Amino acid sequence: DRLLTELVLTVLGTAGHGLPAETVQAIRKAAIQAKIDLSSVDEAAINVDRSPALPDGFVLSQFHVGLANARALRPTPTGDLLVSVPRTGRVHLLARDADGDGRSDGERTLLEGLNRPHGLEIHDGWLYVAEGNAIGRIRFDAQQRATTGSFERIVTGLPEKGNHWTRSVRVGPDGRLYVTVGSSCNVC
C-alpha cells in the first residue's frame, strides 16, 4: 500500500509536465477509491493546462500538428525539419515556414519501413538514421527535399533488447560517426 501511495503521489505531483487531463482524473479517482490520502499533493502542480514560463520576447506555438509519438528532430541546412517516429518506422520531413505564418508549410514521409528509427544526422550529402539495431544511411538532397538510392545499413548488430532501445547518432568534429547504446536494463 505504501508503494502504491508513493507512486500515485509522484505521478500526480508531476502531472503538470504533460499528462493528459483524463489520465490525471483517472489516477485521482482510483486513488480516492483506494483510500489514498491526497492531502499532500500540491494542486497547483496538477494544472495540466499550464504553459511553460517564457522570457520576454519569446512565444510558444505549434509548428506542426498531426505526428503522434515523434521522437527526434533534426533541422536541415535549408530550414526544413526531419522527424523520426519510431512506432511507425518512419522519418518525416516538415517543410520550412516559407510563408511566415509560424507553421510548417507541409509534411510528407521521407523514409518508411525502418526498425524504430530515432536519431538523425545529416553529413556530406547523407542522411544517417539510428534504428533499434542498426545505423543506416541514404543520399539526401536538402535543396530538393529528397532522398535518392536505397537505404543501406552500414552498422548492424546493435543490441536491441531491454528498455533502452533508442539510438542517437552524430558525426563528430573528427568526421567519425558516434552512436549511443544504452544498457540492457536499469539495474543489472
mmCIF file of C-alpha atoms in Angstrom, residues 2-128:
data_model
loop_
_atom_site.group_PDB
_atom_site.id
_atom_site.type_symbol
_atom_site.label_atom_id
_atom_site.label_comp_id
_atom_site.label_asym_id
_atom_site.label_seq_id
_atom_site.Cartn_x
_atom_site.Cartn_y
_atom_site.Cartn_z
ATOM 1 C CA ARG A 2 2.840 2.401 0.820
ATOM 2 C CA LEU A 3 4.493 1.839 -2.571
ATOM 3 C CA LEU A 4 1.200 2.424 -4.373
ATOM 4 C CA THR A 5 0.623 5.604 -2.357
ATOM 5 C CA GLU A 6 4.107 6.905 -3.224
ATOM 6 C CA LEU A 7 3.565 6.080 -6.897
ATOM 7 C CA VAL A 8 0.222 7.903 -7.040
ATOM 8 C CA LEU A 9 1.625 10.948 -5.222
ATOM 9 C CA THR A 10 4.653 11.036 -7.543
ATOM 10 C CA VAL A 11 2.547 10.772 -10.706
ATOM 11 C CA LEU A 12 0.072 13.414 -9.549
ATOM 12 C CA GLY A 13 2.924 15.653 -8.417
ATOM 13 C CA THR A 14 4.457 15.603 -11.914
ATOM 14 C CA ALA A 15 1.197 15.846 -13.848
ATOM 15 C CA GLY A 16 1.891 19.426 -14.868
ATOM 16 C CA HIS A 17 4.612 18.074 -17.136
ATOM 17 C CA GLY A 18 2.295 16.777 -19.808
ATOM 18 C CA LEU A 19 -0.092 14.089 -18.619
ATOM 19 C CA PRO A 20 -3.495 14.389 -20.280
ATOM 20 C CA ALA A 21 -6.246 15.707 -18.001
ATOM 21 C CA GLU A 22 -8.199 12.455 -18.382
ATOM 22 C CA THR A 23 -5.209 10.466 -17.088
ATOM 23 C CA VAL A 24 -4.793 12.705 -14.058
ATOM 24 C CA GLN A 25 -8.513 12.452 -13.292
ATOM 25 C CA ALA A 26 -8.453 8.645 -13.616
ATOM 26 C CA ILE A 27 -5.461 8.398 -11.262
ATOM 27 C CA ARG A 28 -7.118 10.741 -8.770
ATOM 28 C CA LYS A 29 -10.372 8.705 -8.884
ATOM 29 C CA ALA A 30 -8.507 5.402 -8.396
ATOM 30 C CA ALA A 31 -6.541 6.904 -5.512
ATOM 31 C CA ILE A 32 -9.715 8.030 -3.773
ATOM 32 C CA GLN A 33 -11.277 4.588 -4.260
ATOM 33 C CA ALA A 34 -8.119 3.021 -2.790
ATOM 34 C CA LYS A 35 -8.397 5.446 0.147
ATOM 35 C CA ILE A 36 -5.027 7.074 -0.579
ATOM 36 C CA ASP A 37 -4.567 10.377 1.221
ATOM 37 C CA LEU A 38 -4.054 13.076 -1.418
ATOM 38 C CA SER A 39 -3.781 15.974 1.028
ATOM 39 C CA SER A 40 -0.035 16.324 0.396
ATOM 40 C CA VAL A 41 -0.487 16.788 -3.364
ATOM 41 C CA ASP A 42 0.127 20.359 -4.488
ATOM 42 C CA GLU A 43 -2.986 21.109 -6.567
ATOM 43 C CA ALA A 44 -1.126 23.841 -8.457
ATOM 44 C CA ALA A 45 1.306 21.184 -9.710
ATOM 45 C CA ILE A 46 -1.597 19.270 -11.277
ATOM 46 C CA ASN A 47 -2.592 22.070 -13.608
ATOM 47 C CA VAL A 48 -2.256 20.157 -16.893
ATOM 48 C CA ASP A 49 -3.188 23.194 -18.965
ATOM 49 C CA ARG A 50 -0.174 25.125 -17.676
ATOM 50 C CA SER A 51 2.231 26.508 -20.261
ATOM 51 C CA PRO A 52 5.929 26.897 -19.545
ATOM 52 C CA ALA A 53 7.129 30.331 -18.448
ATOM 53 C CA LEU A 54 8.999 32.066 -21.261
ATOM 54 C CA PRO A 55 11.394 35.007 -21.164
ATOM 55 C CA ASP A 56 10.153 38.332 -22.512
ATOM 56 C CA GLY A 57 10.099 38.377 -26.292
ATOM 57 C CA PHE A 58 9.656 34.617 -26.682
ATOM 58 C CA VAL A 59 6.492 32.965 -27.996
ATOM 59 C CA LEU A 60 5.442 29.320 -27.819
ATOM 60 C CA SER A 61 3.430 27.942 -30.746
ATOM 61 C CA GLN A 62 2.837 24.697 -32.614
ATOM 62 C CA PHE A 63 4.942 24.341 -35.747
ATOM 63 C CA HIS A 64 3.081 21.233 -36.906
ATOM 64 C CA VAL A 65 0.152 19.152 -35.667
ATOM 65 C CA GLY A 66 -0.503 15.525 -36.517
ATOM 66 C CA LEU A 67 2.657 13.489 -35.982
ATOM 67 C CA ALA A 68 1.939 11.404 -32.894
ATOM 68 C CA ASN A 69 4.865 9.961 -30.940
ATOM 69 C CA ALA A 70 7.603 11.947 -32.690
ATOM 70 C CA ARG A 71 10.965 11.316 -31.020
ATOM 71 C CA ALA A 72 13.938 13.087 -32.608
ATOM 72 C CA LEU A 73 14.214 16.279 -34.622
ATOM 73 C CA ARG A 74 16.970 17.326 -36.997
ATOM 74 C CA PRO A 75 16.922 20.644 -38.872
ATOM 75 C CA THR A 76 18.175 20.544 -42.459
ATOM 76 C CA PRO A 77 20.563 23.135 -43.925
ATOM 77 C CA THR A 78 17.601 24.643 -45.820
ATOM 78 C CA GLY A 79 15.388 25.103 -42.740
ATOM 79 C CA ASP A 80 13.160 22.051 -43.052
ATOM 80 C CA LEU A 81 12.794 19.705 -40.102
ATOM 81 C CA LEU A 82 13.286 15.937 -40.145
ATOM 82 C CA VAL A 83 11.276 13.999 -37.556
ATOM 83 C CA SER A 84 11.656 10.343 -36.544
ATOM 84 C CA VAL A 85 8.570 8.384 -35.478
ATOM 85 C CA PRO A 86 9.753 5.008 -34.129
ATOM 86 C CA ARG A 87 6.302 3.453 -33.660
ATOM 87 C CA THR A 88 5.525 3.793 -37.362
ATOM 88 C CA GLY A 89 9.050 3.085 -38.616
ATOM 89 C CA ARG A 90 9.100 6.393 -40.489
ATOM 90 C CA VAL A 91 11.075 9.580 -40.909
ATOM 91 C CA HIS A 92 9.033 12.627 -41.953
ATOM 92 C CA LEU A 93 10.030 15.932 -43.486
ATOM 93 C CA LEU A 94 8.275 19.065 -42.243
ATOM 94 C CA ALA A 95 8.697 21.859 -44.784
ATOM 95 C CA ARG A 96 10.158 25.131 -43.521
ATOM 96 C CA ASP A 97 7.872 28.069 -42.837
ATOM 97 C CA ALA A 98 8.372 29.946 -46.113
ATOM 98 C CA ASP A 99 5.128 31.956 -45.834
ATOM 99 C CA GLY A 100 5.921 33.342 -42.364
ATOM 100 C CA ASP A 101 2.816 32.103 -40.523
ATOM 101 C CA GLY A 102 4.843 30.234 -37.907
ATOM 102 C CA ARG A 103 3.797 26.779 -39.129
ATOM 103 C CA SER A 104 5.287 24.113 -41.344
ATOM 104 C CA ASP A 105 4.318 24.545 -44.988
ATOM 105 C CA GLY A 106 3.742 20.815 -45.416
ATOM 106 C CA GLU A 107 4.591 17.313 -44.262
ATOM 107 C CA ARG A 108 5.492 14.140 -46.079
ATOM 108 C CA THR A 109 7.028 10.764 -45.354
ATOM 109 C CA LEU A 110 10.689 10.712 -46.346
ATOM 110 C CA LEU A 111 11.520 7.118 -45.273
ATOM 111 C CA GLU A 112 9.428 4.179 -44.086
ATOM 112 C CA GLY A 113 9.848 0.524 -43.193
ATOM 113 C CA LEU A 114 12.593 1.227 -40.659
ATOM 114 C CA ASN A 115 13.195 -0.547 -37.341
ATOM 115 C CA ARG A 116 12.259 2.029 -34.680
ATOM 116 C CA PRO A 117 14.137 4.989 -36.172
ATOM 117 C CA HIS A 118 15.313 7.518 -33.625
ATOM 118 C CA GLY A 119 18.473 9.593 -34.087
ATOM 119 C CA LEU A 120 19.012 11.553 -37.295
ATOM 120 C CA GLU A 121 22.158 13.157 -38.728
ATOM 121 C CA ILE A 122 22.913 14.929 -41.997
ATOM 122 C CA HIS A 123 26.529 14.884 -43.162
ATOM 123 C CA ASP A 124 28.206 15.246 -46.578
ATOM 124 C CA GLY A 125 25.006 14.615 -48.540
ATOM 125 C CA TRP A 126 23.937 11.612 -46.469
ATOM 126 C CA LEU A 127 21.048 11.223 -44.058
ATOM 127 C CA TYR A 128 22.059 8.836 -41.261
#
